């Protein structure tokens, strides 16, 4: 059981590592975007206010994209059929992917975070490592979201369409740019059901108010529940006897 | 010991409204190579997917090594899908090694040895560390076979294994398949070519999801009732015969 998870995680890492250009993009693209955000914002105060939430968005976005496309390719290149005919369970497959892509999500988180802190030099409060742990939680959620949604996409084109559908509304509704409570009431109500709201709340509480992980238990619980539910739903999409 | 590898009873399957497998009953003995012959769309791949448990029967039942297909029976099964299903970024070695691990070859030394062995068997030793994306179509087909046999399964499903192979390799493959059945393994092979059919101890002709004939190559040739009948003739005979029957109904 556990060795299957490791085997699948190891393979998904091997796959990305052998693709040099993708690896380079994984590291460079978030930095380019962070830099652009850094120079585009009018002043340091706005930057300090906005960047924490944008960090949450970037982690969600890249984790989602990377794991979603990889998982989808498993179907399009036919290896999923092979895996499903093998003794591995769907839990093995999902946790294997989660573990493999988590490493990339952590890598991206660290690169992005240290870049914004030491190169862009934003001011923040709170404990560095606690913030990183919270971001990794967002990374886990992103991987689960990617795996889950790739079950509904038949090909890469459809998967790419999910990005604007899933990510962009959350950016506007979940308090990344403007606080949630400045929106119409019905939108605030919708925001309550979107995971990014809790990611943004959590990271703002930490970086802007200096709170620790223990103070944002609710946000952590909601994000973790989302991750668990998405994984369970992804598992349903991988039932044996339904591969075609 | 049970002597049947596969037992299928009144099996039907449909994709939406399209009936793809139509009331098939079949027993396949252990230790033989069994051919599934039929034109494009006859239902060969679907039947194999039902036998390995990738699809669930709508009605009827499938028993694979005495049990309904499950992750537990999967360990004793090798499956080579119709299209080479490989991780294109990974090397030949990495692909085969991955499936070896998945099928429980845990010990490092024995696994390495076995992976090397099957790479040599499919004649790809010089390509061992080359990415699959850089191989020719036939080479991919060989890697795909290697992934299916690496754990030395007693029951092997091969969906059109000889497509895209050059004649020399085709002979080489069938020699190897012969060794496997001689050692007691069961092979279930789908194909279009009567050349493959002739290598099978037993085979069925399929048409529109039905089994229209079952027998040894000799029996099937004999059933036509003309001297010097080739398997090709027999296949066409049964296809037409089947058509006549359905017109009568
Ligand atoms: N995923 C699917 N969804 C809907 N219909 C399908 C699907 N897969 C196969 N079919 C249909 O089922 C029928 C049987 O297909 P199958 O792949 O089993 O044929 P086959 O005998 O393997 O053909 P070939 O020799 O071309 O590989 C065909 O009519 C095909 O169109
Ligand atoms: Mg087929």
Coordinates of C-alpha atoms and ligand atoms in Angstrom, one line a residue:
Chain A
X1 CA 0.0 0.0 0.0
X2 CA 2.5 2.6 1.2
X3 CA 5.1 1.4 -1.2
X4 CA 2.7 1.9 -4.1
X5 CA 2.1 5.5 -3.1
X6 CA 5.9 6.1 -3.0
X7 CA 6.3 4.4 -6.4
X8 CA 3.6 6.6 -8.0
X9 CA 5.0 9.8 -6.4
X10 CA 8.5 8.9 -7.5
X11 CA 7.3 8.4 -11.0
X12 CA 5.4 11.6 -11.2
X13 CA 8.5 13.4 -10.0
X14 CA 10.8 11.6 -12.5
X15 CA 8.4 12.6 -15.3
X16 CA 8.6 16.3 -14.5
X17 CA 12.3 16.2 -13.7
X18 CA 13.2 14.7 -17.1
X19 CA 11.3 17.5 -18.7
X20 CA 13.9 20.3 -18.2
X21 CA 11.9 23.0 -19.7
X22 CA 8.9 22.4 -17.6
X23 CA 11.1 22.4 -14.5
X24 CA 12.6 25.7 -15.5
X25 CA 9.1 27.1 -16.1
X26 CA 7.9 25.9 -12.7
X27 CA 10.5 28.0 -11.1
X28 CA 10.8 31.0 -13.4
X29 CA 7.2 31.7 -14.2
X30 CA 6.0 32.4 -10.6
X31 CA 9.1 34.7 -10.2
X32 CA 8.3 36.6 -13.3
X33 CA 4.7 37.1 -12.2
X34 CA 5.7 38.1 -8.7
X35 CA 8.2 40.6 -10.1
X36 CA 5.6 42.1 -12.4
X37 CA 3.2 42.5 -9.5
X38 CA 6.0 44.0 -7.5
X39 CA 6.7 46.7 -10.0
X40 CA 3.2 47.3 -11.1
X41 CA 1.8 48.2 -7.7
X42 CA 1.9 52.0 -7.0
X43 CA 3.7 51.9 -3.6
X44 CA 5.1 49.8 -0.9
X45 CA 2.0 50.0 1.3
X46 CA -0.3 48.7 -1.4
X47 CA 2.3 46.0 -2.2
X48 CA 2.5 44.9 1.4
X49 CA -1.3 44.8 1.6
X50 CA -1.9 42.9 -1.7
X51 CA 1.0 40.5 -2.1
X52 CA 0.1 38.1 0.7
X53 CA -3.2 37.3 -0.9
X54 CA -1.6 37.1 -4.3
X55 CA 0.8 34.5 -3.0
X56 CA -2.1 32.4 -2.0
X57 CA -3.6 32.8 -5.5
X58 CA -0.3 31.9 -7.2
X59 CA 0.2 28.7 -5.2
X60 CA -3.4 27.7 -5.9
X61 CA -3.1 28.4 -9.5
X62 CA 0.2 26.7 -10.2
X63 CA -0.5 23.7 -8.1
X64 CA -3.8 23.2 -9.8
X65 CA -2.4 23.6 -13.3
X66 CA 0.5 21.2 -12.8
X67 CA -1.3 18.4 -11.1
X68 CA -4.4 18.7 -13.2
X69 CA -2.6 18.5 -16.5
X70 CA -0.3 15.7 -15.4
X71 CA -3.2 13.7 -14.1
X72 CA -5.1 14.3 -17.3
X73 CA -2.2 13.1 -19.4
X74 CA -2.4 9.8 -17.5
X75 CA -5.7 9.3 -19.2
X76 CA -4.9 10.7 -22.6
X77 CA -1.7 8.6 -23.0
X78 CA -3.5 5.5 -21.8
X79 CA -1.4 4.8 -18.8
X80 CA -4.4 5.2 -16.5
X81 CA -6.0 2.2 -18.2
X82 CA -2.9 0.3 -17.4
X83 CA -2.8 1.5 -13.8
X84 CA -6.4 0.6 -13.2
X85 CA -5.8 -2.9 -14.5
X86 CA -2.9 -3.3 -12.0
X87 CA -3.1 -4.1 -8.3
X88 CA -2.8 -0.5 -7.2
X89 CA -5.8 1.1 -5.5
X90 CA -7.3 4.4 -6.4
X91 CA -6.1 5.6 -3.0
X92 CA -2.6 4.7 -4.0
X93 CA -3.0 6.7 -7.2
X94 CA -4.4 9.8 -5.6
X95 CA -2.0 9.9 -2.6
X96 CA 0.9 9.1 -4.9
X97 CA 0.1 12.1 -7.0
X98 CA -0.6 14.2 -4.0
X99 CA 2.8 13.3 -2.5
X100 CA 4.7 13.8 -5.8
X101 CA 3.1 17.1 -6.7
X102 CA 3.2 18.3 -3.1
X103 CA 7.0 18.4 -3.5
X104 CA 6.7 20.7 -6.5
X105 CA 4.1 22.8 -4.7
X106 CA 6.5 23.1 -1.7
X107 CA 9.3 24.0 -4.1
X108 CA 7.3 26.7 -5.8
X109 CA 6.0 28.0 -2.4
X110 CA 9.5 28.3 -1.1
X111 CA 10.9 29.9 -4.2
X112 CA 8.1 32.4 -4.5
X113 CA 8.0 33.2 -0.8
X114 CA 11.7 33.8 -0.4
X115 CA 11.7 35.8 -3.6
X116 CA 9.0 38.1 -2.4
X117 CA 10.5 38.5 1.0
X118 CA 14.2 38.9 0.2
X119 CA 14.2 40.3 -3.4
X120 CA 10.9 42.2 -3.7
X121 CA 11.3 42.9 0.1
X122 CA 7.8 43.2 1.2
X123 CA 7.2 43.8 4.9
X124 CA 5.3 41.3 6.8
X125 CA 4.6 40.1 10.3
X126 CA 4.2 36.6 11.7
X127 CA 6.5 33.6 11.8
X128 CA 8.1 32.7 8.5
X129 CA 7.8 29.0 8.9
X130 CA 4.2 29.0 10.0
X131 CA 3.3 31.1 7.0
X132 CA 5.1 28.6 4.8
X133 CA 3.2 25.7 6.4
X134 CA -0.1 27.4 5.7
X135 CA 0.9 28.0 2.1
X136 CA 1.8 24.4 1.7
X137 CA -1.7 23.6 2.9
X138 CA -3.0 25.8 0.1
X139 CA -0.7 23.8 -2.2
X140 CA -2.3 20.5 -1.1
X141 CA -5.7 21.9 -1.8
X142 CA -4.5 23.0 -5.3
X143 CA -3.2 19.5 -6.1
X144 CA -6.5 18.0 -5.0
X145 CA -8.4 20.5 -7.0
X146 CA -6.3 19.7 -10.1
X147 CA -6.8 15.9 -9.7
X148 CA -10.5 16.3 -9.1
X149 CA -11.2 18.6 -12.0
X150 CA -9.1 16.5 -14.5
X151 CA -11.6 13.8 -13.9
X152 CA -14.2 16.0 -15.7
X153 CA -11.9 17.2 -18.5
X154 CA -11.6 14.8 -21.5
X155 CA -8.5 16.6 -22.9
X156 CA -6.1 19.4 -22.3
X157 CA -8.2 22.0 -24.0
X158 CA -11.0 21.4 -21.6
X159 CA -8.7 21.5 -18.7
X160 CA -7.3 24.9 -19.7
X161 CA -10.9 26.2 -19.8
X162 CA -11.3 25.3 -16.2
X163 CA -8.6 27.8 -15.2
X164 CA -10.6 31.0 -16.0
X165 CA -13.7 29.2 -14.6
X166 CA -12.2 28.2 -11.3
X167 CA -9.4 30.6 -10.6
X168 CA -10.5 34.0 -11.9
X169 CA -13.9 34.3 -10.1
X170 CA -12.2 33.3 -6.9
X171 CA -9.6 36.1 -7.3
X172 CA -12.4 38.7 -7.5
X173 CA -14.9 37.2 -5.0
X174 CA -12.5 35.9 -2.3
X175 CA -11.0 39.1 -1.1
X176 CA -7.7 39.1 -3.0
X177 CA -8.1 42.5 -4.4
X178 CA -10.9 44.0 -2.4
X179 CA -12.2 42.9 1.0
X180 CA -15.1 40.5 0.9
X181 CA -17.3 42.7 3.0
X182 CA -17.4 45.5 0.4
X183 CA -19.3 43.2 -2.0
X184 CA -23.1 42.7 -2.4
X185 CA -24.5 40.4 0.2
X186 CA -25.2 37.5 -2.2
X187 CA -21.6 37.6 -3.4
X188 CA -20.4 37.5 0.2
X189 CA -22.6 34.5 0.7
X190 CA -21.0 32.8 -2.3
X191 CA -17.5 33.7 -1.0
X192 CA -18.3 31.7 2.1
X193 CA -18.2 28.5 0.0
X194 CA -15.1 29.2 -1.9
X195 CA -11.8 27.8 -0.6
X196 CA -9.7 30.7 -1.6
X197 CA -11.6 33.0 0.8
X198 CA -10.2 31.0 3.6
X199 CA -6.7 30.9 2.1
X200 CA -6.7 34.6 1.7
X201 CA -8.1 35.2 5.2
X202 CA -5.6 32.9 6.7
X203 CA -2.5 34.3 5.0
X204 CA -3.6 37.9 5.6
X205 CA -4.2 37.2 9.2
X206 CA -0.7 35.8 9.4
X207 CA 1.3 38.2 7.3
X208 CA -0.6 41.4 8.1
X209 CA -1.7 40.8 11.6
X210 CA 1.1 38.6 12.8
X211 CA -1.2 35.7 13.8
X212 CA 0.1 32.2 14.1
X213 CA -1.3 28.9 12.9
X214 CA -3.2 28.3 16.1
X215 CA -5.1 31.6 15.7
X216 CA -6.5 30.6 12.3
X217 CA -7.8 27.1 13.1
X218 CA -11.1 27.7 11.3
X219 CA -9.4 28.6 8.0
X220 CA -7.1 25.6 8.3
X221 CA -10.0 23.3 9.1
X222 CA -12.0 24.5 6.1
X223 CA -9.1 24.2 3.7
X224 CA -8.3 20.8 4.9
X225 CA -11.9 19.6 4.7
X226 CA -12.0 20.9 1.1
X227 CA -8.9 18.9 0.3
X228 CA -10.3 15.8 1.8
X229 CA -13.7 16.1 0.0
X230 CA -12.0 16.8 -3.3
X231 CA -9.8 13.8 -2.9
X232 CA -12.7 11.6 -2.1
X233 CA -14.6 12.8 -5.1
X234 CA -11.5 12.3 -7.3
X235 CA -11.5 8.7 -5.9
X236 CA -15.0 8.1 -7.1
X237 CA -14.0 9.2 -10.6
X238 CA -11.4 6.5 -10.6
X239 CA -13.6 3.5 -9.9
X240 CA -12.6 0.2 -11.4
X241 CA -15.0 -1.1 -13.9
X242 CA -15.6 2.4 -15.3
X243 CA -12.5 3.0 -17.5
X244 CA -13.2 3.6 -21.1
Chain B
X1 CA -6.5 -26.8 -9.3
X2 CA -9.0 -25.0 -11.4
X3 CA -8.2 -25.6 -15.1
X4 CA -10.1 -22.7 -16.6
X5 CA -8.4 -19.3 -16.7
X6 CA -11.5 -17.4 -17.9
X7 CA -15.2 -18.2 -17.5
X8 CA -17.7 -15.9 -19.2
X9 CA -21.5 -16.4 -18.9
X10 CA -24.1 -14.6 -20.9
X11 CA -22.0 -11.5 -20.9
X12 CA -23.4 -8.3 -22.4
X13 CA -22.1 -4.8 -22.5
X14 CA -23.2 -1.6 -24.1
X15 CA -21.8 1.9 -24.5
X16 CA -24.9 3.9 -24.1
X17 CA -27.3 2.6 -26.7
X18 CA -24.6 0.8 -28.7
X19 CA -24.5 -2.9 -27.9
X20 CA -20.9 -3.9 -28.0
X21 CA -20.8 -7.3 -26.4
X22 CA -23.9 -9.4 -27.0
X23 CA -24.6 -12.4 -24.8
X24 CA -21.2 -14.0 -25.0
X25 CA -20.4 -17.2 -23.1
X26 CA -16.9 -18.6 -23.2
X27 CA -14.5 -20.7 -21.3
X28 CA -10.8 -20.4 -21.8
X29 CA -8.5 -23.2 -20.5
X30 CA -5.3 -22.5 -18.7
X31 CA -2.0 -23.0 -20.5
X32 CA -3.0 -22.1 -24.1
X33 CA -2.9 -19.1 -26.3
X34 CA -6.4 -18.1 -27.2
X35 CA -7.1 -15.8 -30.1
X36 CA -9.8 -13.1 -30.4
X37 CA -10.2 -12.5 -34.1
X38 CA -12.6 -10.0 -35.6
X39 CA -12.9 -6.9 -37.8
X40 CA -12.6 -3.3 -36.5
X41 CA -15.2 -2.6 -33.9
X42 CA -16.1 -6.3 -33.4
X43 CA -15.7 -5.8 -29.7
X44 CA -12.3 -7.4 -29.0
X45 CA -10.9 -4.6 -26.9
X46 CA -14.2 -4.3 -25.0
X47 CA -14.2 -8.0 -24.2
X48 CA -10.6 -7.8 -23.0
X49 CA -11.4 -4.7 -20.8
X50 CA -14.3 -6.7 -19.3
X51 CA -12.1 -9.7 -18.6
X52 CA -9.4 -7.6 -16.8
X53 CA -12.1 -5.7 -14.9
X54 CA -11.7 -2.2 -16.5
X55 CA -15.4 -2.4 -17.4
X56 CA -18.2 -4.0 -15.5
X57 CA -20.7 -6.3 -17.3
X58 CA -24.1 -4.9 -17.8
X59 CA -25.5 -8.4 -17.5
X60 CA -23.8 -11.8 -17.1
X61 CA -20.6 -12.5 -15.4
X62 CA -16.9 -12.8 -15.9
X63 CA -14.6 -15.0 -13.8
X64 CA -10.9 -14.5 -14.1
X65 CA -8.8 -17.2 -12.5
X66 CA -11.8 -18.3 -10.6
X67 CA -12.9 -14.9 -9.2
X68 CA -14.5 -11.7 -10.5
X69 CA -11.8 -9.4 -11.6
X70 CA -10.5 -7.3 -8.7
X71 CA -7.2 -5.7 -7.5
X72 CA -6.5 -9.0 -5.9
X73 CA -6.7 -10.9 -9.1
X74 CA -4.8 -8.1 -10.9
X75 CA -1.5 -9.2 -9.5
X76 CA -1.6 -12.4 -11.6
X77 CA -2.6 -10.6 -14.8
X78 CA -0.6 -8.8 -17.4
X79 CA -2.4 -6.4 -19.7
X80 CA -1.0 -4.8 -22.8
X81 CA -3.5 -2.2 -24.1
X82 CA -4.1 -1.8 -27.8
X83 CA -2.2 1.6 -27.9
X84 CA 1.2 1.7 -26.4
X85 CA 0.3 3.2 -23.0
X86 CA 3.6 4.5 -21.7
X87 CA 5.1 7.6 -19.9
X88 CA 6.7 9.3 -22.9
X89 CA 9.1 11.4 -20.9
X90 CA 10.5 8.4 -19.1
X91 CA 13.1 6.1 -20.4
X92 CA 12.5 2.5 -21.5
X93 CA 14.1 1.4 -18.3
X94 CA 12.1 3.8 -16.1
X95 CA 8.8 2.7 -17.6
X96 CA 9.4 -1.0 -17.2
X97 CA 10.8 -0.5 -13.7
X98 CA 7.7 1.5 -12.7
X99 CA 5.3 -1.4 -13.7
X100 CA 7.7 -3.9 -12.0
X101 CA 7.3 -2.0 -8.7
X102 CA 3.5 -1.6 -9.1
X103 CA 3.2 -5.3 -9.6
X104 CA 5.1 -6.0 -6.4
X105 CA 8.7 -6.7 -7.5
X106 CA 10.1 -5.1 -4.4
X107 CA 13.5 -6.5 -3.9
X108 CA 16.0 -4.2 -5.7
X109 CA 18.3 -6.9 -7.1
X110 CA 15.7 -9.2 -8.5
X111 CA 13.7 -6.3 -10.0
X112 CA 16.8 -4.9 -11.7
X113 CA 17.6 -8.3 -13.1
X114 CA 14.1 -8.9 -14.3
X115 CA 13.8 -5.5 -15.9
X116 CA 17.1 -6.0 -17.8
X117 CA 15.9 -9.4 -18.8
X118 CA 12.7 -8.2 -20.4
X119 CA 14.5 -5.3 -22.1
X120 CA 16.7 -7.8 -23.8
X121 CA 13.8 -10.0 -24.6
X122 CA 12.1 -7.3 -26.6
X123 CA 15.4 -6.5 -28.1
X124 CA 15.8 -2.9 -26.9
X125 CA 19.0 -3.2 -24.9
X126 CA 20.7 -0.4 -26.8
X127 CA 17.7 1.9 -26.1
X128 CA 17.5 1.1 -22.4
X129 CA 18.1 4.7 -21.3
X130 CA 16.4 6.5 -24.2
X131 CA 13.1 8.4 -23.6
X132 CA 10.1 6.5 -25.0
X133 CA 9.1 9.7 -26.9
X134 CA 12.2 9.1 -29.1
X135 CA 11.4 5.5 -30.1
X136 CA 9.7 4.3 -33.3
X137 CA 6.1 3.0 -33.2
X138 CA 7.2 -0.6 -33.2
X139 CA 9.7 0.0 -30.5
X140 CA 7.0 1.6 -28.3
X141 CA 4.9 -1.5 -28.9
X142 CA 7.8 -3.6 -27.6
X143 CA 8.2 -1.5 -24.5
X144 CA 4.5 -1.8 -23.9
X145 CA 4.8 -5.6 -24.1
X146 CA 7.7 -5.6 -21.7
X147 CA 5.7 -3.6 -19.2
X148 CA 2.9 -6.2 -19.4
X149 CA 5.2 -9.2 -18.8
X150 CA 7.7 -7.9 -16.4
X151 CA 6.0 -9.5 -13.4
X152 CA 5.8 -12.8 -15.2
X153 CA 2.0 -13.1 -14.9
X154 CA 0.3 -16.5 -15.3
X155 CA -2.5 -14.8 -17.3
X156 CA -1.6 -12.4 -20.0
X157 CA -4.0 -10.2 -22.1
X158 CA -2.4 -8.8 -25.3
X159 CA -4.5 -6.4 -27.3
X160 CA -3.1 -6.6 -30.8
X161 CA 0.5 -7.1 -29.7
X162 CA 1.9 -7.7 -33.2
X163 CA 0.6 -4.6 -34.9
X164 CA 3.5 -2.5 -36.2
X165 CA 6.1 -5.2 -35.7
X166 CA 8.4 -6.2 -38.5
X167 CA 8.2 -9.9 -39.6
X168 CA 11.3 -10.9 -37.9
X169 CA 10.1 -9.6 -34.5
X170 CA 6.7 -11.1 -35.1
X171 CA 8.3 -14.5 -35.3
X172 CA 10.4 -13.8 -32.3
X173 CA 7.3 -12.7 -30.3
X174 CA 5.4 -15.8 -31.2
X175 CA 8.4 -18.0 -30.2
X176 CA 8.4 -16.3 -26.9
X177 CA 4.6 -16.6 -26.5
X178 CA 5.0 -20.3 -27.3
X179 CA 7.6 -20.7 -24.5
X180 CA 5.1 -19.0 -22.1
X181 CA 2.3 -21.3 -22.9
X182 CA 4.6 -24.3 -22.7
X183 CA 5.5 -23.1 -19.2
X184 CA 1.8 -23.1 -18.3
X185 CA 1.0 -19.4 -18.8
X186 CA -2.3 -18.5 -20.5
X187 CA -2.3 -15.9 -23.3
X188 CA -5.3 -14.1 -24.6
X189 CA -4.4 -12.3 -27.8
X190 CA -6.5 -10.2 -30.0
X191 CA -5.6 -9.7 -33.6
X192 CA -6.8 -9.0 -37.2
X193 CA -4.3 -11.1 -38.9
X194 CA -4.8 -14.8 -39.7
X195 CA -1.0 -15.2 -39.3
X196 CA -1.5 -14.6 -35.6
X197 CA -4.6 -16.7 -35.5
X198 CA -2.6 -19.7 -36.9
X199 CA -0.3 -19.5 -33.8
X200 CA -3.2 -19.8 -31.3
X201 CA -4.3 -23.2 -30.0
X202 CA -7.9 -22.0 -29.9
X203 CA -9.7 -19.0 -31.1
X204 CA -13.0 -17.2 -31.6
X205 CA -14.2 -15.2 -34.5
X206 CA -16.2 -12.2 -33.4
X207 CA -18.6 -10.0 -35.2
X208 CA -20.7 -7.2 -33.8
X209 CA -20.2 -8.3 -30.2
X210 CA -21.1 -11.9 -30.9
X211 CA -18.9 -15.0 -31.0
X212 CA -19.7 -16.5 -34.4
X213 CA -17.2 -19.4 -34.3
X214 CA -15.0 -21.1 -31.7
X215 CA -12.4 -23.8 -32.3
X216 CA -8.8 -24.7 -33.1
X217 CA -7.5 -23.3 -36.3
X218 CA -7.9 -26.8 -37.9
X219 CA -11.4 -27.2 -36.7
X220 CA -12.4 -23.8 -38.1
X221 CA -10.8 -24.5 -41.4
X222 CA -12.5 -27.9 -41.4
X223 CA -15.9 -26.4 -40.8
X224 CA -15.9 -24.8 -44.2
X225 CA -16.0 -28.2 -45.8
X226 CA -13.7 -27.4 -48.7
X227 CA -10.1 -28.7 -49.2
X228 CA -7.2 -26.3 -48.8
X229 CA -9.2 -23.8 -46.9
X230 CA -7.1 -21.1 -45.3
X231 CA -8.0 -19.4 -42.0
X232 CA -8.7 -16.3 -44.0
X233 CA -11.3 -18.2 -46.0
X234 CA -12.8 -19.7 -42.9
X235 CA -13.0 -16.2 -41.3
X236 CA -14.9 -14.8 -44.3
X237 CA -17.0 -17.9 -44.5
X238 CA -18.2 -17.5 -40.9
X239 CA -18.7 -13.7 -41.3
X240 CA -21.0 -14.4 -44.2
X241 CA -22.6 -17.4 -42.6
X242 CA -23.4 -15.1 -39.6
X243 CA -24.9 -12.6 -41.9
X244 CA -27.2 -15.2 -43.5
X245 CA -28.3 -16.3 -40.1
X246 CA -29.2 -12.8 -39.0
X247 CA -31.1 -12.2 -42.3
X248 CA -33.2 -15.3 -41.6
X249 CA -34.2 -14.1 -38.2
Ligands
LIG1 N1 -15.3 4.5 -25.0 C1 -16.2 4.2 -25.9 N2 -17.4 4.9 -26.0 C2 -18.3 4.5 -26.9 N3 -18.2 3.5 -27.7 C3 -17.1 2.8 -27.7 C4 -16.0 3.1 -26.8 N4 -15.0 2.2 -27.1 C5 -15.5 1.4 -28.1 N5 -16.7 1.8 -28.5 C6 -17.5 1.1 -29.6 O1 -17.6 -0.2 -29.3 C7 -17.5 -1.0 -30.4 C8 -16.4 -2.1 -30.2 O2 -15.2 -1.5 -30.0 P1 -13.8 -2.3 -29.6 O3 -12.8 -1.3 -29.4 O4 -14.1 -3.3 -28.6 O5 -13.6 -3.0 -31.0 P2 -12.3 -3.8 -31.5 O6 -12.8 -5.2 -31.9 O7 -11.3 -3.8 -30.4 O8 -11.8 -3.1 -32.8 P3 -10.3 -2.8 -33.3 O9 -10.0 -4.0 -34.1 O10 -10.5 -1.7 -34.2 O11 -9.4 -2.6 -32.2 C9 -17.2 -0.1 -31.6 O12 -18.4 0.1 -32.3 C10 -16.8 1.2 -30.9 O13 -17.2 2.3 -31.7
LIG2 MG1 -9.4 -3.1 -30.3

